[in-house]
PDB file of C-alpha atoms in Angstrom:
ATOM      1  CA  MET A   5     -13.522   6.001  34.958  1.00 42.00           C
ATOM      2  CA  SER A   6     -15.699   8.271  32.719  1.00 52.00           C
ATOM      3  CA  GLY A   7     -19.038   7.462  31.439  1.00 62.00           C
ATOM      4  CA  GLY A   8     -17.898   7.312  27.849  1.00 90.00           C
ATOM      5  CA  PRO A   9     -16.047   4.536  26.032  1.00 97.00           C
ATOM      6  CA  LEU A  10     -12.311   3.882  26.131  1.00 98.00           C
ATOM      7  CA  VAL A  11     -10.688   4.821  22.808  1.00 98.00           C
ATOM      8  CA  ILE A  12      -8.039   2.594  21.622  1.00 98.00           C
ATOM      9  CA  PHE A  13      -5.949   4.076  18.793  1.00 98.00           C
ATOM     10  CA  ASP A  14      -3.799   2.058  16.491  1.00 98.00           C
ATOM     11  CA  CYS A  15      -0.546   4.057  15.883  1.00 97.00           C
ATOM     12  CA  ASP A  16       0.760   3.702  12.379  1.00 95.00           C
ATOM     13  CA  GLY A  17      -1.617   5.326   9.906  1.00 95.00           C
ATOM     14  CA  VAL A  18      -3.960   6.556  12.670  1.00 97.00           C
ATOM     15  CA  LEU A  19      -1.777   8.667  14.969  1.00 98.00           C
ATOM     16  CA  VAL A  20       1.272   9.050  12.740  1.00 98.00           C
ATOM     17  CA  ASP A  21       1.521   9.090   8.978  1.00 96.00           C
ATOM     18  CA  SER A  22       4.089   6.339   8.941  1.00 96.00           C
ATOM     19  CA  GLU A  23       2.684   3.669   6.734  1.00 91.00           C
ATOM     20  CA  PRO A  24       4.158   4.902   3.365  1.00 93.00           C
ATOM     21  CA  LEU A  25       7.630   5.201   5.025  1.00 95.00           C
ATOM     22  CA  ALA A  26       7.405   1.759   6.678  1.00 91.00           C
ATOM     23  CA  MET A  27       6.141   0.003   3.454  1.00 92.00           C
ATOM     24  CA  ALA A  28       8.809   1.527   1.314  1.00 94.00           C
ATOM     25  CA  VAL A  29      11.449   0.180   3.757  1.00 94.00           C
ATOM     26  CA  LEU A  30       9.850  -3.320   4.080  1.00 93.00           C
ATOM     27  CA  LEU A  31       9.481  -3.710   0.227  1.00 95.00           C
ATOM     28  CA  GLU A  32      13.138  -2.640  -0.202  1.00 94.00           C
ATOM     29  CA  ALA A  33      14.341  -5.278   2.268  1.00 93.00           C
ATOM     30  CA  ILE A  34      12.087  -7.975   0.572  1.00 94.00           C
ATOM     31  CA  ARG A  35      13.415  -6.815  -2.877  1.00 94.00           C
ATOM     32  CA  ALA A  36      16.997  -7.349  -1.599  1.00 92.00           C
ATOM     33  CA  GLN A  37      16.068 -11.020  -0.916  1.00 92.00           C
ATOM     34  CA  GLY A  38      14.938 -11.460  -4.578  1.00 93.00           C
ATOM     35  CA  LEU A  39      11.156 -10.974  -4.119  1.00 94.00           C
ATOM     36  CA  GLU A  40       9.380  -8.081  -5.932  1.00 94.00           C
ATOM     37  CA  ILE A  41       6.089  -6.958  -4.365  1.00 94.00           C
ATOM     38  CA  ASP A  42       4.507  -3.808  -5.439  1.00 91.00           C
ATOM     39  CA  PRO A  43       3.007  -1.270  -2.880  1.00 90.00           C
ATOM     40  CA  GLY A  44      -0.622  -2.141  -3.531  1.00 87.00           C
ATOM     41  CA  GLN A  45      -0.025  -5.797  -2.884  1.00 91.00           C
ATOM     42  CA  GLY A  46       2.153  -4.932   0.084  1.00 92.00           C
ATOM     43  CA  TYR A  47      -0.573  -2.977   1.788  1.00 89.00           C
ATOM     44  CA  GLU A  48      -3.059  -5.673   1.153  1.00 87.00           C
ATOM     45  CA  LEU A  49      -0.879  -8.401   2.546  1.00 90.00           C
ATOM     46  CA  PHE A  50       1.055  -6.702   5.415  1.00 91.00           C
ATOM     47  CA  LEU A  51      -0.806  -3.531   6.631  1.00 87.00           C
ATOM     48  CA  GLY A  52      -1.548  -3.706  10.291  1.00 82.00           C
ATOM     49  CA  ARG A  53       0.451  -6.868  11.015  1.00 83.00           C
ATOM     50  CA  SER A  54       3.454  -7.241  13.376  1.00 81.00           C
ATOM     51  CA  LEU A  55       6.917  -7.863  11.865  1.00 81.00           C
ATOM     52  CA  ALA A  56       6.775 -11.343  13.374  1.00 81.00           C
ATOM     53  CA  SER A  57       3.529 -12.024  11.451  1.00 83.00           C
ATOM     54  CA  ILE A  58       4.900 -10.600   8.190  1.00 88.00           C
ATOM     55  CA  GLY A  59       8.038 -12.684   8.564  1.00 87.00           C
ATOM     56  CA  GLN A  60       6.093 -15.830   9.082  1.00 89.00           C
ATOM     57  CA  MET A  61       3.924 -14.956   5.985  1.00 91.00           C
ATOM     58  CA  LEU A  62       6.993 -14.325   3.868  1.00 93.00           C
ATOM     59  CA  VAL A  63       8.467 -17.706   4.745  1.00 93.00           C
ATOM     60  CA  GLU A  64       5.308 -19.698   4.413  1.00 94.00           C
ATOM     61  CA  ASP A  65       3.896 -17.972   1.276  1.00 94.00           C
ATOM     62  CA  PHE A  66       6.881 -16.836  -0.581  1.00 94.00           C
ATOM     63  CA  GLY A  67       9.844 -18.791   0.781  1.00 93.00           C
ATOM     64  CA  VAL A  68      11.733 -15.706   1.675  1.00 91.00           C
ATOM     65  CA  ALA A  69      13.279 -15.242   5.140  1.00 91.00           C
ATOM     66  CA  LEU A  70      14.449 -11.894   6.599  1.00 90.00           C
ATOM     67  CA  ASP A  71      17.449 -12.742   8.961  1.00 88.00           C
ATOM     68  CA  ALA A  72      18.455 -10.891  12.074  1.00 86.00           C
ATOM     69  CA  LEU A  73      20.830  -8.666  10.173  1.00 89.00           C
ATOM     70  CA  ALA A  74      18.213  -7.746   7.527  1.00 88.00           C
ATOM     71  CA  LEU A  75      15.699  -6.865  10.323  1.00 85.00           C
ATOM     72  CA  ASP A  76      18.191  -4.682  12.080  1.00 89.00           C
ATOM     73  CA  GLU A  77      19.187  -2.841   8.925  1.00 91.00           C
ATOM     74  CA  MET A  78      15.514  -2.284   8.052  1.00 90.00           C
ATOM     75  CA  ARG A  79      14.764  -0.898  11.465  1.00 90.00           C
ATOM     76  CA  GLN A  80      17.739   1.507  11.257  1.00 93.00           C
ATOM     77  CA  ARG A  81      16.638   2.694   7.861  1.00 94.00           C
ATOM     78  CA  LEU A  82      13.025   3.109   9.047  1.00 94.00           C
ATOM     79  CA  TYR A  83      14.116   5.135  12.211  1.00 96.00           C
ATOM     80  CA  ALA A  84      16.264   7.402  10.041  1.00 97.00           C
ATOM     81  CA  LYS A  85      13.210   8.016   7.764  1.00 97.00           C
ATOM     82  CA  PHE A  86      11.065   8.672  10.811  1.00 97.00           C
ATOM     83  CA  ARG A  87      13.541  11.331  12.002  1.00 98.00           C
ATOM     84  CA  ALA A  88      13.634  12.970   8.626  1.00 98.00           C
ATOM     85  CA  GLU A  89      10.010  12.755   7.376  1.00 97.00           C
ATOM     86  CA  LEU A  90       7.532  11.465   9.999  1.00 98.00           C
ATOM     87  CA  THR A  91       4.495  13.760  10.644  1.00 97.00           C
ATOM     88  CA  PRO A  92       1.344  13.253  12.826  1.00 98.00           C
ATOM     89  CA  ILE A  93      -1.840  12.521  10.986  1.00 98.00           C
ATOM     90  CA  PRO A  94      -3.576  15.803  10.348  1.00 97.00           C
ATOM     91  CA  HIS A  95      -5.626  17.155  13.353  1.00 98.00           C
ATOM     92  CA  VAL A  96      -4.471  14.257  15.625  1.00 98.00           C
ATOM     93  CA  PRO A  97      -2.590  16.612  18.060  1.00 98.00           C
ATOM     94  CA  GLU A  98      -5.486  18.908  18.608  1.00 98.00           C
ATOM     95  CA  VAL A  99      -8.113  16.159  18.849  1.00 98.00           C
ATOM     96  CA  VAL A 100      -6.084  14.033  21.337  1.00 97.00           C
ATOM     97  CA  SER A 101      -5.275  17.102  23.476  1.00 97.00           C
ATOM     98  CA  ARG A 102      -9.038  17.825  23.844  1.00 96.00           C
ATOM     99  CA  LEU A 103     -10.392  14.357  24.123  1.00 96.00           C
ATOM    100  CA  ALA A 104     -12.567  13.909  27.194  1.00 94.00           C
ATOM    101  CA  ASN A 105     -12.641  10.136  26.898  1.00 96.00           C
ATOM    102  CA  PRO A 106      -9.922   7.887  28.327  1.00 97.00           C
ATOM    103  CA  PHE A 107      -7.548   6.686  25.487  1.00 98.00           C
ATOM    104  CA  CYS A 108      -4.464   4.572  24.817  1.00 98.00           C
ATOM    105  CA  VAL A 109      -2.463   3.147  21.895  1.00 98.00           C
ATOM    106  CA  ALA A 110      -2.336  -0.520  20.780  1.00 98.00           C
ATOM    107  CA  SER A 111       0.032  -1.158  18.022  1.00 97.00           C
ATOM    108  CA  SER A 112       1.557  -4.128  16.108  1.00 93.00           C
ATOM    109  CA  SER A 113       4.783  -2.359  16.177  1.00 92.00           C
ATOM    110  CA  GLN A 114       7.474  -2.737  18.836  1.00 92.00           C
ATOM    111  CA  PRO A 115       7.172  -0.438  21.771  1.00 96.00           C
ATOM    112  CA  GLU A 116      10.555   1.355  20.993  1.00 96.00           C
ATOM    113  CA  ARG A 117       9.175   2.148  17.500  1.00 95.00           C
ATOM    114  CA  VAL A 118       5.836   3.401  18.737  1.00 97.00           C
ATOM    115  CA  GLU A 119       7.501   5.591  21.387  1.00 98.00           C
ATOM    116  CA  LEU A 120       9.874   7.088  18.845  1.00 97.00           C
ATOM    117  CA  ALA A 121       7.004   7.800  16.461  1.00 97.00           C
ATOM    118  CA  LEU A 122       5.050   9.436  19.081  1.00 98.00           C
ATOM    119  CA  ARG A 123       8.001  11.499  20.528  1.00 98.00           C
ATOM    120  CA  LEU A 124       8.985  12.726  17.099  1.00 98.00           C
ATOM    121  CA  THR A 125       5.389  13.923  16.436  1.00 98.00           C
ATOM    122  CA  GLY A 126       4.888  15.517  19.895  1.00 98.00           C
ATOM    123  CA  LEU A 127       2.335  12.966  21.026  1.00 98.00           C
ATOM    124  CA  TRP A 128       4.230  11.001  23.591  1.00 98.00           C
ATOM    125  CA  ASP A 129       3.081  12.950  26.534  1.00 98.00           C
ATOM    126  CA  HIS A 130      -0.583  11.994  25.852  1.00 98.00           C
ATOM    127  CA  PHE A 131       0.275   8.237  25.543  1.00 98.00           C
ATOM    128  CA  GLU A 132       3.131   7.681  28.069  1.00 98.00           C
ATOM    129  CA  GLY A 133       2.089   4.717  30.277  1.00 98.00           C
ATOM    130  CA  LYS A 134      -0.722   3.915  27.992  1.00 98.00           C
ATOM    131  CA  LEU A 135       1.133   1.968  25.164  1.00 98.00           C
ATOM    132  CA  PHE A 136       0.379  -1.585  24.344  1.00 98.00           C
ATOM    133  CA  SER A 137       2.215  -3.608  21.792  1.00 97.00           C
ATOM    134  CA  ALA A 138       1.858  -6.970  19.967  1.00 94.00           C
ATOM    135  CA  THR A 139       4.999  -8.013  21.644  1.00 94.00           C
ATOM    136  CA  MET A 140       2.935  -8.184  24.890  1.00 97.00           C
ATOM    137  CA  VAL A 141       0.603 -10.915  23.686  1.00 97.00           C
ATOM    138  CA  ALA A 142       0.794 -14.326  22.098  1.00 95.00           C
ATOM    139  CA  HIS A 143      -1.061 -13.465  18.969  1.00 94.00           C
ATOM    140  CA  GLY A 144      -1.057 -10.151  17.086  1.00 92.00           C
ATOM    141  CA  LYS A 145      -3.794  -8.774  14.992  1.00 93.00           C
ATOM    142  CA  PRO A 146      -6.110  -9.980  13.453  1.00 95.00           C
ATOM    143  CA  ALA A 147      -6.355 -11.991  16.734  1.00 96.00           C
ATOM    144  CA  PRO A 148      -8.219  -9.947  19.506  1.00 98.00           C
ATOM    145  CA  ASP A 149      -5.442 -10.436  22.119  1.00 98.00           C
ATOM    146  CA  LEU A 150      -3.809  -6.954  21.880  1.00 98.00           C
ATOM    147  CA  PHE A 151      -7.073  -5.016  22.120  1.00 98.00           C
ATOM    148  CA  LEU A 152      -8.338  -7.212  24.999  1.00 98.00           C
ATOM    149  CA  LEU A 153      -5.114  -6.558  26.818  1.00 98.00           C
ATOM    150  CA  ALA A 154      -5.294  -2.893  26.309  1.00 98.00           C
ATOM    151  CA  ALA A 155      -8.866  -2.644  27.533  1.00 98.00           C
ATOM    152  CA  GLY A 156      -8.369  -4.893  30.474  1.00 98.00           C
ATOM    153  CA  ARG A 157      -5.243  -2.899  31.614  1.00 98.00           C
ATOM    154  CA  MET A 158      -7.162   0.324  31.215  1.00 98.00           C
ATOM    155  CA  GLY A 159     -10.137  -1.063  33.239  1.00 98.00           C
ATOM    156  CA  TYR A 160     -12.676  -1.180  30.581  1.00 98.00           C
ATOM    157  CA  ALA A 161     -15.011  -3.917  29.177  1.00 98.00           C
ATOM    158  CA  PRO A 162     -14.768  -4.776  25.464  1.00 98.00           C
ATOM    159  CA  GLY A 163     -18.306  -3.518  24.921  1.00 97.00           C
ATOM    160  CA  ASN A 164     -17.380  -0.078  26.246  1.00 97.00           C
ATOM    161  CA  SER A 165     -14.268   0.230  23.983  1.00 98.00           C
ATOM    162  CA  LEU A 166     -13.940   1.930  20.604  1.00 98.00           C
ATOM    163  CA  VAL A 167     -11.003   0.967  18.313  1.00 98.00           C
ATOM    164  CA  VAL A 168      -9.769   3.367  15.696  1.00 98.00           C
ATOM    165  CA  GLU A 169      -8.026   1.417  12.918  1.00 97.00           C
ATOM    166  CA  ASP A 170      -6.809   1.849   9.361  1.00 95.00           C
ATOM    167  CA  SER A 171      -6.130  -1.829   8.588  1.00 93.00           C
ATOM    168  CA  ALA A 172      -8.291  -4.786   7.657  1.00 93.00           C
ATOM    169  CA  ALA A 173      -6.188  -6.914  10.282  1.00 92.00           C
ATOM    170  CA  GLY A 174      -6.987  -4.315  12.926  1.00 96.00           C
ATOM    171  CA  ILE A 175     -10.645  -4.120  12.140  1.00 97.00           C
ATOM    172  CA  ARG A 176     -10.902  -7.870  12.314  1.00 97.00           C
ATOM    173  CA  ALA A 177      -9.093  -7.829  15.700  1.00 97.00           C
ATOM    174  CA  ALA A 178     -11.442  -5.298  17.138  1.00 98.00           C
ATOM    175  CA  GLN A 179     -14.492  -7.287  15.907  1.00 98.00           C
ATOM    176  CA  ALA A 180     -13.017 -10.511  17.293  1.00 98.00           C
ATOM    177  CA  ALA A 181     -12.563  -8.672  20.627  1.00 98.00           C
ATOM    178  CA  HIS A 182     -16.400  -7.628  20.435  1.00 98.00           C
ATOM    179  CA  MET A 183     -15.478  -3.985  20.421  1.00 98.00           C
ATOM    180  CA  ARG A 184     -16.885  -1.260  18.187  1.00 98.00           C
ATOM    181  CA  VAL A 185     -14.609  -0.057  15.493  1.00 98.00           C
ATOM    182  CA  ALA A 186     -14.101   3.155  13.485  1.00 98.00           C
ATOM    183  CA  ALA A 187     -12.132   2.576  10.330  1.00 97.00           C
ATOM    184  CA  PHE A 188      -9.921   5.563   9.582  1.00 97.00           C
ATOM    185  CA  THR A 189      -8.930   6.343   6.063  1.00 96.00           C
ATOM    186  CA  GLY A 190      -7.120   9.653   6.516  1.00 95.00           C
ATOM    187  CA  GLY A 191      -3.568   8.266   6.382  1.00 93.00           C
ATOM    188  CA  GLY A 192      -1.155   8.948   3.381  1.00 90.00           C
ATOM    189  CA  HIS A 193      -1.636   5.312   2.306  1.00 91.00           C
ATOM    190  CA  ALA A 194      -5.340   5.175   2.720  1.00 87.00           C
ATOM    191  CA  ARG A 195      -6.748   7.991   0.660  1.00 83.00           C
ATOM    192  CA  ASN A 196      -7.895   5.856  -2.312  1.00 84.00           C
ATOM    193  CA  LYS A 197     -11.085   4.035  -3.160  1.00 86.00           C
ATOM    194  CA  GLN A 198      -9.385   0.660  -3.167  1.00 87.00           C
ATOM    195  CA  HIS A 199      -8.303   0.899   0.492  1.00 89.00           C
ATOM    196  CA  GLU A 200     -11.674   2.137   1.609  1.00 91.00           C
ATOM    197  CA  ALA A 201     -13.345  -0.670  -0.318  1.00 92.00           C
ATOM    198  CA  ARG A 202     -11.135  -3.276   1.479  1.00 91.00           C
ATOM    199  CA  LEU A 203     -12.290  -1.875   4.859  1.00 95.00           C
ATOM    200  CA  ARG A 204     -15.912  -1.235   3.960  1.00 96.00           C
ATOM    201  CA  VAL A 205     -16.478  -4.948   3.107  1.00 97.00           C
ATOM    202  CA  LEU A 206     -15.600  -5.772   6.611  1.00 97.00           C
ATOM    203  CA  GLU A 207     -18.534  -3.648   7.914  1.00 98.00           C
ATOM    204  CA  PRO A 208     -16.877  -1.457  10.498  1.00 98.00           C
ATOM    205  CA  ASP A 209     -19.223   0.520  12.676  1.00 97.00           C
ATOM    206  CA  TRP A 210     -18.078   3.804  11.157  1.00 97.00           C
ATOM    207  CA  ILE A 211     -15.663   5.032   8.405  1.00 96.00           C
ATOM    208  CA  ILE A 212     -14.026   8.381   9.033  1.00 97.00           C
ATOM    209  CA  ASP A 213     -11.399  10.191   6.992  1.00 96.00           C
ATOM    210  CA  ASP A 214     -10.864  13.276   9.226  1.00 97.00           C
ATOM    211  CA  MET A 215      -9.803  12.769  12.915  1.00 98.00           C
ATOM    212  CA  ARG A 216     -12.056  15.820  13.796  1.00 97.00           C
ATOM    213  CA  ASP A 217     -14.897  13.607  13.318  1.00 97.00           C
ATOM    214  CA  LEU A 218     -14.048  11.405  16.256  1.00 98.00           C
ATOM    215  CA  PRO A 219     -15.295  13.620  19.006  1.00 96.00           C
ATOM    216  CA  THR A 220     -18.783  13.900  17.353  1.00 94.00           C
ATOM    217  CA  LEU A 221     -18.842  10.101  16.960  1.00 94.00           C
ATOM    218  CA  LEU A 222     -18.052   9.749  20.707  1.00 95.00           C
ATOM    219  CA  ARG A 223     -20.789  12.157  21.751  1.00 92.00           C
ATOM    220  CA  ARG A 224     -23.310   9.899  20.051  1.00 88.00           C
ATOM    221  CA  TRP A 225     -22.077   6.732  21.689  1.00 88.00           C
ATOM    222  CA  PRO A 226     -23.542   4.138  21.712  1.00 80.00           C
TER     223      PRO A 226
END
């Protein structure tokens, strides 16, 4: 165990620039059920949440249900988009390859989706065996369960863990786990003042828009 903190990366919007692709597919599936939600509202409602959590919200708040067939079709469309268009977040490959701190990934997405995204972007070798998914816990983000699982499995206390997150749900989850959190605004969906404002009001420990700032932040820990 190194002297520095464990770094827990979210995946979508932090390691890979997948959020615009995923949101387009999700809103298309919702539209097919007769509900129109614009991308801005979609990001505010759904960003950072598991598909199970999104499905529950759609039923409870909008009376819309995505059945098993719709979910499978959505997953296949998303994976096709990933294969055609997915890229890593700028500078993530170089930063991760040189990071001295221990690190892992903790995502609301299913493990197979995270693995596919990391393989397609050349990042899988860095995270193999260090992948944690909301499917492994009872409650996804914004509950702290996933981050506490990841830290525990990696052998780190919450107070010696730093979460890098792009979503309000993820920031709340990190704070509920009593971990420090860096809000990341460098993803394709996050480069706007409205998104940063939604994160800033949650008072994360840091806000960064360039992954190259992460090593400097870690050198100043705590």
